[in-house]
Amino acid sequence: MAVHTMIPLLAFMRPERLWFLAVIPLLVVAYLVLLRRQRTRSSRFGIDNLQRVLPKQAAWKRHIAVGAAILSLASLTLAFAQPSGMVNVPRERATIVVTIDVSRSMEATDVAPNRLDAAKSAASGFVDMLPAGFNVSLVSFAGTSAIVVPPTTDRGMVKRAIENLQLAPSTAIGEGIYSSLDALSLVPPDPRRPSEPTPGAIVLLSDGYTNIGRSSAQAAQDAKKVNAPVYTIAYGTADGYVVSGGRRERVPVDKRELATVARESGGEAFSAGSDAELRQVYQGIARSVGYQQVEREVTEQYAGYALAFALLASLAVISLAARWP
């Protein structure tokens, strides 16, 4: 079992070995004493033969060699104490429901070529970012909602379905969430842990606000009850518009409702006003839902630091030696 020490964010399986760190300040003091003795000797007896061989500009190389050697020793001591820390590891199994608004306002061209086409492309990329063992489902919503693809590991099927999404009138965010919860209920239990529910999350992209159907806030609360956080993406800009009956109708993105959904469900709210921003948001969500922080031994990491500092010290010594006759 790891025992926590004074070093933040690290624990050590053999903390008693950290006492070797006490040698390091002694070495630093010894080096400083030797430097002072050398300066005193030089002032009293003049320049000796070694100082003629090693010009003044080589002093910084000696400092680098000693400093890197000490840092290497410190890193090696930490590795010897078998450190552990929180690292990101892929989740073995989870279900992600990609929920996309296909209402008429998604035809706005404030995001090129239009909101829906840009969202399709980014969502397909998001599907590819998820760990291979994840189930992915696709839900679309406008005035009504539907499970387009039930949970599956077939990424190609999901991406083809995303590409075939079509626009429809009205916006029912609450209905989209409820259909997403229905999709999560279709996931078979983990055969290794049949009594435990499979982790799930909903990633919902929309540009508007509910104008039909059940309350999105109530849907978010119901999602929280089954531990299905909703990550919302408010997509579009304040300048969006669509042409209806020969007239322009403004369809500015509305972030407030989606922020409420994220908060009430235990998820997180994002916004994106361009294709590039949307891809960045999807990348962040993929890291969040696809990985989990677990405590793992990180001895190799600190052994690597020790090796790097030792290499630097060696190069500095070699550089000094190359100037000797």
mmCIF file of C-alpha atoms in Angstrom:
data_model
loop_
_atom_site.group_PDB
_atom_site.id
_atom_site.type_symbol
_atom_site.label_atom_id
_atom_site.label_comp_id
_atom_site.label_asym_id
_atom_site.label_seq_id
_atom_site.Cartn_x
_atom_site.Cartn_y
_atom_site.Cartn_z
ATOM 1 C CA MET A 1 0.000 0.000 0.000
ATOM 2 C CA ALA A 2 1.367 3.451 -0.919
ATOM 3 C CA VAL A 3 2.206 5.809 1.926
ATOM 4 C CA HIS A 4 1.722 9.526 1.287
ATOM 5 C CA THR A 5 4.681 11.825 1.908
ATOM 6 C CA MET A 6 5.361 15.544 1.835
ATOM 7 C CA ILE A 7 5.865 15.664 -1.946
ATOM 8 C CA PRO A 8 2.570 16.861 -3.531
ATOM 9 C CA LEU A 9 0.644 14.504 -5.814
ATOM 10 C CA LEU A 10 3.085 11.646 -5.147
ATOM 11 C CA ALA A 11 3.015 8.653 -2.856
ATOM 12 C CA PHE A 12 5.852 6.220 -2.192
ATOM 13 C CA MET A 13 5.711 2.498 -1.641
ATOM 14 C CA ARG A 14 9.098 2.594 0.154
ATOM 15 C CA PRO A 15 9.175 6.071 1.754
ATOM 16 C CA GLU A 16 11.977 5.137 4.162
ATOM 17 C CA ARG A 17 14.378 5.195 1.207
ATOM 18 C CA LEU A 18 13.817 8.940 0.832
ATOM 19 C CA TRP A 19 16.331 9.440 3.642
ATOM 20 C CA PHE A 20 19.014 9.109 0.960
ATOM 21 C CA LEU A 21 17.930 12.596 -0.169
ATOM 22 C CA ALA A 22 19.714 13.921 2.916
ATOM 23 C CA VAL A 23 23.021 13.275 1.122
ATOM 24 C CA ILE A 24 22.194 15.876 -1.535
ATOM 25 C CA PRO A 25 22.449 19.066 0.594
ATOM 26 C CA LEU A 26 25.720 17.693 2.008
ATOM 27 C CA LEU A 27 27.070 17.350 -1.527
ATOM 28 C CA VAL A 28 25.919 20.880 -2.387
ATOM 29 C CA VAL A 29 27.634 22.280 0.704
ATOM 30 C CA ALA A 30 30.817 20.329 -0.094
ATOM 31 C CA TYR A 31 30.872 21.733 -3.631
ATOM 32 C CA LEU A 32 30.375 25.301 -2.411
ATOM 33 C CA VAL A 33 33.182 24.847 0.155
ATOM 34 C CA LEU A 34 35.532 23.572 -2.550
ATOM 35 C CA LEU A 35 34.684 26.533 -4.788
ATOM 36 C CA ARG A 36 35.380 28.968 -1.971
ATOM 37 C CA ARG A 37 38.649 27.228 -1.097
ATOM 38 C CA GLN A 38 39.725 27.414 -4.735
ATOM 39 C CA ARG A 39 39.003 31.151 -4.930
ATOM 40 C CA THR A 40 40.890 31.755 -1.654
ATOM 41 C CA ARG A 41 43.867 29.762 -2.894
ATOM 42 C CA SER A 42 43.922 31.618 -6.192
ATOM 43 C CA SER A 43 43.907 34.995 -4.468
ATOM 44 C CA ARG A 44 46.738 33.951 -2.133
ATOM 45 C CA PHE A 45 49.019 31.981 -4.467
ATOM 46 C CA GLY A 46 48.094 33.201 -7.942
ATOM 47 C CA ILE A 47 46.955 31.198 -10.958
ATOM 48 C CA ASP A 48 48.004 27.538 -10.894
ATOM 49 C CA ASN A 49 48.597 25.217 -13.814
ATOM 50 C CA LEU A 50 45.065 23.734 -13.750
ATOM 51 C CA GLN A 51 43.502 27.189 -14.055
ATOM 52 C CA ARG A 52 45.686 27.872 -17.068
ATOM 53 C CA VAL A 53 44.347 24.685 -18.687
ATOM 54 C CA LEU A 54 40.707 25.453 -17.788
ATOM 55 C CA PRO A 55 39.850 29.023 -18.805
ATOM 56 C CA LYS A 56 37.280 31.064 -16.893
ATOM 57 C CA GLN A 57 34.523 30.506 -19.455
ATOM 58 C CA ALA A 58 34.577 26.756 -18.596
ATOM 59 C CA ALA A 59 33.303 27.450 -15.073
ATOM 60 C CA TRP A 60 29.664 27.331 -16.102
ATOM 61 C CA LYS A 61 30.250 23.879 -17.604
ATOM 62 C CA ARG A 62 31.560 22.652 -14.275
ATOM 63 C CA HIS A 63 28.451 24.041 -12.588
ATOM 64 C CA ILE A 64 26.204 22.282 -15.103
ATOM 65 C CA ALA A 65 28.053 18.983 -14.627
ATOM 66 C CA VAL A 66 27.747 19.136 -10.841
ATOM 67 C CA GLY A 67 24.137 20.401 -10.877
ATOM 68 C CA ALA A 68 23.000 17.732 -13.370
ATOM 69 C CA ALA A 69 24.775 15.025 -11.359
ATOM 70 C CA ILE A 70 23.000 16.128 -8.180
ATOM 71 C CA LEU A 71 19.621 16.255 -9.931
ATOM 72 C CA SER A 72 20.282 12.798 -11.356
ATOM 73 C CA LEU A 73 21.001 11.501 -7.855
ATOM 74 C CA ALA A 74 17.787 13.109 -6.541
ATOM 75 C CA SER A 75 15.692 11.575 -9.331
ATOM 76 C CA LEU A 76 17.319 8.188 -8.805
ATOM 77 C CA THR A 77 16.533 8.368 -5.093
ATOM 78 C CA LEU A 78 12.874 9.137 -5.837
ATOM 79 C CA ALA A 79 12.768 6.193 -8.227
ATOM 80 C CA PHE A 80 14.391 3.975 -5.563
ATOM 81 C CA ALA A 81 11.532 4.880 -3.199
ATOM 82 C CA GLN A 82 9.049 3.473 -5.773
ATOM 83 C CA PRO A 83 6.816 6.519 -6.376
ATOM 84 C CA SER A 84 3.218 6.326 -7.465
ATOM 85 C CA GLY A 85 0.991 9.059 -8.820
ATOM 86 C CA MET A 86 -2.250 9.733 -10.625
ATOM 87 C CA VAL A 87 -2.000 8.908 -14.313
ATOM 88 C CA ASN A 88 -4.545 8.845 -17.138
ATOM 89 C CA VAL A 89 -5.371 5.369 -18.406
ATOM 90 C CA PRO A 90 -7.994 4.398 -20.997
ATOM 91 C CA ARG A 91 -11.274 3.151 -19.586
ATOM 92 C CA GLU A 92 -11.870 -0.468 -20.466
ATOM 93 C CA ARG A 93 -15.585 -0.153 -21.105
ATOM 94 C CA ALA A 94 -18.149 2.623 -21.319
ATOM 95 C CA THR A 95 -20.952 3.850 -23.559
ATOM 96 C CA ILE A 96 -21.034 7.280 -25.143
ATOM 97 C CA VAL A 97 -24.206 8.603 -26.758
ATOM 98 C CA VAL A 98 -23.493 11.217 -29.425
ATOM 99 C CA THR A 99 -26.624 13.379 -29.507
ATOM 100 C CA ILE A 100 -26.936 15.903 -32.334
ATOM 101 C CA ASP A 101 -29.454 18.676 -32.934
ATOM 102 C CA VAL A 102 -30.762 18.553 -36.526
ATOM 103 C CA SER A 103 -33.245 21.426 -36.250
ATOM 104 C CA ARG A 104 -33.590 23.929 -39.106
ATOM 105 C CA SER A 105 -31.362 26.453 -37.354
ATOM 106 C CA MET A 106 -28.427 24.069 -37.901
ATOM 107 C CA GLU A 107 -28.595 25.172 -41.554
ATOM 108 C CA ALA A 108 -27.040 28.533 -40.602
ATOM 109 C CA THR A 109 -23.806 29.293 -42.446
ATOM 110 C CA ASP A 110 -22.033 31.243 -39.700
ATOM 111 C CA VAL A 111 -19.923 28.085 -39.434
ATOM 112 C CA ALA A 112 -18.744 26.966 -42.870
ATOM 113 C CA PRO A 113 -20.172 25.253 -44.830
ATOM 114 C CA ASN A 114 -23.070 25.224 -42.338
ATOM 115 C CA ARG A 115 -23.530 24.270 -38.704
ATOM 116 C CA LEU A 116 -24.829 20.764 -39.367
ATOM 117 C CA ASP A 117 -22.211 19.716 -41.924
ATOM 118 C CA ALA A 118 -19.383 21.017 -39.734
ATOM 119 C CA ALA A 119 -20.920 19.238 -36.731
ATOM 120 C CA LYS A 120 -21.140 15.979 -38.695
ATOM 121 C CA SER A 121 -17.457 16.106 -39.582
ATOM 122 C CA ALA A 122 -16.346 16.911 -36.047
ATOM 123 C CA ALA A 123 -18.620 14.267 -34.518
ATOM 124 C CA SER A 124 -17.154 11.610 -36.810
ATOM 125 C CA GLY A 125 -13.698 12.603 -35.640
ATOM 126 C CA PHE A 126 -14.863 12.393 -32.035
ATOM 127 C CA VAL A 127 -16.081 8.833 -32.561
ATOM 128 C CA ASP A 128 -12.595 7.870 -33.751
ATOM 129 C CA MET A 129 -11.005 9.399 -30.628
ATOM 130 C CA LEU A 130 -12.843 7.095 -28.224
ATOM 131 C CA PRO A 131 -11.147 3.920 -26.920
ATOM 132 C CA ALA A 132 -11.799 0.839 -29.025
ATOM 133 C CA GLY A 133 -13.712 -0.975 -26.281
ATOM 134 C CA PHE A 134 -16.337 1.756 -25.961
ATOM 135 C CA ASN A 135 -19.879 1.363 -27.213
ATOM 136 C CA VAL A 136 -21.094 4.375 -29.191
ATOM 137 C CA SER A 137 -24.700 5.293 -29.924
ATOM 138 C CA LEU A 138 -26.137 8.049 -32.109
ATOM 139 C CA VAL A 139 -29.260 10.037 -31.259
ATOM 140 C CA SER A 140 -30.705 12.890 -33.328
ATOM 141 C CA PHE A 141 -33.389 15.336 -32.332
ATOM 142 C CA ALA A 142 -35.397 18.213 -33.747
ATOM 143 C CA GLY A 143 -39.143 18.373 -32.991
ATOM 144 C CA THR A 144 -38.879 14.700 -32.033
ATOM 145 C CA SER A 145 -35.941 12.485 -31.186
ATOM 146 C CA ALA A 146 -34.787 9.038 -32.261
ATOM 147 C CA ILE A 147 -32.078 6.486 -31.564
ATOM 148 C CA VAL A 148 -30.418 6.388 -34.974
ATOM 149 C CA VAL A 149 -27.800 3.788 -33.993
ATOM 150 C CA PRO A 150 -28.078 1.725 -30.788
ATOM 151 C CA PRO A 151 -24.895 1.175 -28.753
ATOM 152 C CA THR A 152 -22.266 -0.562 -30.859
ATOM 153 C CA THR A 153 -18.508 -0.877 -31.263
ATOM 154 C CA ASP A 154 -18.874 -0.560 -35.051
ATOM 155 C CA ARG A 155 -17.404 2.898 -35.622
ATOM 156 C CA GLY A 156 -18.057 2.770 -39.356
ATOM 157 C CA MET A 157 -21.790 2.275 -38.830
ATOM 158 C CA VAL A 158 -21.993 5.250 -36.477
ATOM 159 C CA LYS A 159 -20.038 7.533 -38.803
ATOM 160 C CA ARG A 160 -22.168 6.586 -41.816
ATOM 161 C CA ALA A 161 -25.289 7.359 -39.807
ATOM 162 C CA ILE A 162 -23.860 10.726 -38.768
ATOM 163 C CA GLU A 163 -23.221 11.573 -42.402
ATOM 164 C CA ASN A 164 -26.831 10.763 -43.321
ATOM 165 C CA LEU A 165 -28.459 13.050 -40.725
ATOM 166 C CA GLN A 166 -31.091 15.379 -42.198
ATOM 167 C CA LEU A 167 -32.629 18.659 -41.030
ATOM 168 C CA ALA A 168 -36.088 18.804 -39.438
ATOM 169 C CA PRO A 169 -38.231 21.533 -37.804
ATOM 170 C CA SER A 170 -38.355 22.559 -34.105
ATOM 171 C CA THR A 171 -36.025 21.793 -31.196
ATOM 172 C CA ALA A 172 -36.709 19.343 -28.374
ATOM 173 C CA ILE A 173 -33.555 19.122 -26.266
ATOM 174 C CA GLY A 174 -35.361 17.327 -23.449
ATOM 175 C CA GLU A 175 -36.609 14.635 -25.835
ATOM 176 C CA GLY A 176 -33.052 14.216 -27.141
ATOM 177 C CA ILE A 177 -31.814 13.554 -23.609
ATOM 178 C CA TYR A 178 -34.556 11.041 -22.882
ATOM 179 C CA SER A 179 -33.815 9.140 -26.104
ATOM 180 C CA SER A 180 -30.139 9.146 -25.111
ATOM 181 C CA LEU A 181 -31.052 7.601 -21.760
ATOM 182 C CA ASP A 182 -33.084 4.978 -23.630
ATOM 183 C CA ALA A 183 -29.993 4.223 -25.726
ATOM 184 C CA LEU A 184 -27.885 3.764 -22.580
ATOM 185 C CA SER A 185 -30.442 1.295 -21.217
ATOM 186 C CA LEU A 186 -29.836 -0.943 -24.260
ATOM 187 C CA VAL A 187 -26.231 -1.664 -23.286
ATOM 188 C CA PRO A 188 -25.759 -5.276 -22.141
ATOM 189 C CA PRO A 189 -24.119 -5.742 -18.721
ATOM 190 C CA ASP A 190 -20.409 -6.394 -18.434
ATOM 191 C CA PRO A 191 -20.050 -10.214 -18.270
ATOM 192 C CA ARG A 192 -17.172 -9.831 -15.801
ATOM 193 C CA ARG A 193 -19.192 -7.527 -13.519
ATOM 194 C CA PRO A 194 -22.849 -8.188 -14.352
ATOM 195 C CA SER A 195 -24.164 -6.476 -11.225
ATOM 196 C CA GLU A 196 -22.451 -3.167 -12.011
ATOM 197 C CA PRO A 197 -23.983 -0.719 -14.502
ATOM 198 C CA THR A 198 -21.805 0.122 -17.477
ATOM 199 C CA PRO A 199 -20.455 3.688 -17.216
ATOM 200 C CA GLY A 200 -22.162 6.006 -19.674
ATOM 201 C CA ALA A 201 -22.233 9.629 -20.759
ATOM 202 C CA ILE A 202 -24.143 11.786 -23.218
ATOM 203 C CA VAL A 203 -22.418 14.295 -25.490
ATOM 204 C CA LEU A 204 -25.126 16.655 -26.759
ATOM 205 C CA LEU A 205 -24.583 19.315 -29.423
ATOM 206 C CA SER A 206 -27.196 21.977 -30.095
ATOM 207 C CA ASP A 207 -27.442 25.600 -31.187
ATOM 208 C CA GLY A 208 -30.819 26.559 -29.818
ATOM 209 C CA TYR A 209 -33.312 26.183 -27.045
ATOM 210 C CA THR A 210 -36.280 23.932 -26.426
ATOM 211 C CA ASN A 211 -39.515 25.017 -28.086
ATOM 212 C CA ILE A 212 -41.370 21.716 -27.919
ATOM 213 C CA GLY A 213 -41.452 18.557 -25.817
ATOM 214 C CA ARG A 214 -40.473 17.807 -22.232
ATOM 215 C CA SER A 215 -38.293 20.024 -20.075
ATOM 216 C CA SER A 216 -34.570 19.683 -20.659
ATOM 217 C CA ALA A 217 -33.853 20.577 -17.015
ATOM 218 C CA GLN A 218 -36.025 17.684 -15.802
ATOM 219 C CA ALA A 219 -34.377 15.376 -18.332
ATOM 220 C CA ALA A 220 -30.963 16.432 -17.005
ATOM 221 C CA GLN A 221 -32.035 15.661 -13.432
ATOM 222 C CA ASP A 222 -33.252 12.235 -14.530
ATOM 223 C CA ALA A 223 -29.913 11.662 -16.259
ATOM 224 C CA LYS A 224 -28.099 12.434 -13.024
ATOM 225 C CA LYS A 225 -30.205 9.873 -11.165
ATOM 226 C CA VAL A 226 -28.801 7.111 -13.385
ATOM 227 C CA ASN A 227 -25.265 8.547 -13.312
ATOM 228 C CA ALA A 228 -25.299 9.627 -16.964
ATOM 229 C CA PRO A 229 -23.683 13.089 -17.132
ATOM 230 C CA VAL A 230 -24.531 15.251 -20.132
ATOM 231 C CA TYR A 231 -21.657 17.117 -21.771
ATOM 232 C CA THR A 232 -23.268 19.938 -23.732
ATOM 233 C CA ILE A 233 -21.821 21.865 -26.662
ATOM 234 C CA ALA A 234 -23.459 25.173 -27.574
ATOM 235 C CA TYR A 235 -22.552 25.432 -31.244
ATOM 236 C CA GLY A 236 -22.730 28.527 -33.439
ATOM 237 C CA THR A 237 -22.357 32.297 -33.165
ATOM 238 C CA ALA A 238 -24.550 35.284 -32.365
ATOM 239 C CA ASP A 239 -24.626 36.174 -36.088
ATOM 240 C CA GLY A 240 -26.259 32.990 -37.375
ATOM 241 C CA TYR A 241 -29.332 33.210 -39.593
ATOM 242 C CA VAL A 242 -31.409 31.056 -41.902
ATOM 243 C CA VAL A 243 -33.513 32.060 -44.908
ATOM 244 C CA SER A 244 -37.197 31.174 -44.615
ATOM 245 C CA GLY A 245 -39.814 32.322 -47.133
ATOM 246 C CA GLY A 246 -37.274 34.656 -48.710
ATOM 247 C CA ARG A 247 -36.542 36.380 -45.388
ATOM 248 C CA ARG A 248 -33.611 36.169 -43.034
ATOM 249 C CA GLU A 249 -34.376 34.838 -39.586
ATOM 250 C CA ARG A 250 -31.719 35.232 -36.891
ATOM 251 C CA VAL A 251 -30.790 32.029 -35.063
ATOM 252 C CA PRO A 252 -28.157 33.072 -32.506
ATOM 253 C CA VAL A 253 -26.717 30.285 -30.396
ATOM 254 C CA ASP A 254 -28.311 30.006 -26.951
ATOM 255 C CA LYS A 255 -25.905 28.832 -24.237
ATOM 256 C CA ARG A 256 -28.033 29.224 -21.113
ATOM 257 C CA GLU A 257 -30.259 26.192 -21.442
ATOM 258 C CA LEU A 258 -27.366 23.906 -22.323
ATOM 259 C CA ALA A 259 -25.367 25.204 -19.371
ATOM 260 C CA THR A 260 -28.302 24.332 -17.117
ATOM 261 C CA VAL A 261 -28.513 20.838 -18.597
ATOM 262 C CA ALA A 262 -24.821 20.235 -17.964
ATOM 263 C CA ARG A 263 -25.011 21.523 -14.408
ATOM 264 C CA GLU A 264 -28.147 19.600 -13.463
ATOM 265 C CA SER A 265 -26.835 16.322 -14.914
ATOM 266 C CA GLY A 266 -23.368 16.516 -13.397
ATOM 267 C CA GLY A 267 -21.716 17.042 -16.778
ATOM 268 C CA GLU A 268 -19.849 19.985 -18.222
ATOM 269 C CA ALA A 269 -20.843 22.790 -20.597
ATOM 270 C CA PHE A 270 -18.774 23.843 -23.608
ATOM 271 C CA SER A 271 -19.263 26.277 -26.447
ATOM 272 C CA ALA A 272 -17.784 26.481 -29.926
ATOM 273 C CA GLY A 273 -18.148 29.142 -32.571
ATOM 274 C CA SER A 274 -16.147 27.526 -35.349
ATOM 275 C CA ASP A 275 -15.249 24.146 -36.766
ATOM 276 C CA ALA A 276 -11.759 24.320 -35.222
ATOM 277 C CA GLU A 277 -13.160 25.175 -31.783
ATOM 278 C CA LEU A 278 -15.671 22.337 -32.030
ATOM 279 C CA ARG A 279 -12.918 19.829 -32.780
ATOM 280 C CA GLN A 280 -10.955 21.070 -29.774
ATOM 281 C CA VAL A 281 -14.030 20.678 -27.570
ATOM 282 C CA TYR A 282 -14.579 17.137 -28.802
ATOM 283 C CA GLN A 283 -10.919 16.322 -28.112
ATOM 284 C CA GLY A 284 -11.278 17.573 -24.554
ATOM 285 C CA ILE A 285 -14.446 15.575 -23.992
ATOM 286 C CA ALA A 286 -12.831 12.447 -25.464
ATOM 287 C CA ARG A 287 -9.992 12.748 -22.931
ATOM 288 C CA SER A 288 -12.469 13.318 -20.125
ATOM 289 C CA VAL A 289 -14.848 10.442 -20.843
ATOM 290 C CA GLY A 290 -12.326 8.073 -22.420
ATOM 291 C CA TYR A 291 -9.747 8.103 -19.669
ATOM 292 C CA GLN A 292 -9.729 7.911 -15.918
ATOM 293 C CA GLN A 293 -7.135 8.868 -13.347
ATOM 294 C CA VAL A 294 -5.783 5.955 -11.360
ATOM 295 C CA GLU A 295 -2.872 5.633 -8.985
ATOM 296 C CA ARG A 296 0.013 3.793 -10.637
ATOM 297 C CA GLU A 297 3.657 3.245 -9.831
ATOM 298 C CA VAL A 298 5.761 5.732 -11.826
ATOM 299 C CA THR A 299 9.250 4.497 -10.966
ATOM 300 C CA GLU A 300 10.226 4.314 -14.634
ATOM 301 C CA GLN A 301 9.392 7.987 -15.118
ATOM 302 C CA TYR A 302 11.798 9.116 -12.402
ATOM 303 C CA ALA A 303 14.441 6.649 -13.528
ATOM 304 C CA GLY A 304 14.145 8.313 -16.935
ATOM 305 C CA TYR A 305 14.676 11.739 -15.366
ATOM 306 C CA ALA A 306 17.778 10.396 -13.612
ATOM 307 C CA LEU A 307 19.122 9.043 -16.894
ATOM 308 C CA ALA A 308 18.525 12.364 -18.668
ATOM 309 C CA PHE A 309 20.326 14.369 -15.960
ATOM 310 C CA ALA A 310 23.179 11.838 -15.913
ATOM 311 C CA LEU A 311 23.538 12.224 -19.686
ATOM 312 C CA LEU A 312 23.651 16.018 -19.333
ATOM 313 C CA ALA A 313 26.325 15.753 -16.623
ATOM 314 C CA SER A 314 28.340 13.399 -18.795
ATOM 315 C CA LEU A 315 28.213 15.751 -21.771
ATOM 316 C CA ALA A 316 29.378 18.655 -19.602
ATOM 317 C CA VAL A 317 32.302 16.609 -18.268
ATOM 318 C CA ILE A 318 33.246 15.461 -21.765
ATOM 319 C CA SER A 319 33.136 19.070 -22.966
ATOM 320 C CA LEU A 320 35.506 20.051 -20.172
ATOM 321 C CA ALA A 321 37.841 17.128 -20.824
ATOM 322 C CA ALA A 322 38.034 17.981 -24.516
ATOM 323 C CA ARG A 323 39.854 21.227 -23.610
ATOM 324 C CA TRP A 324 42.561 19.455 -21.627
ATOM 325 C CA PRO A 325 45.950 18.925 -23.352
#
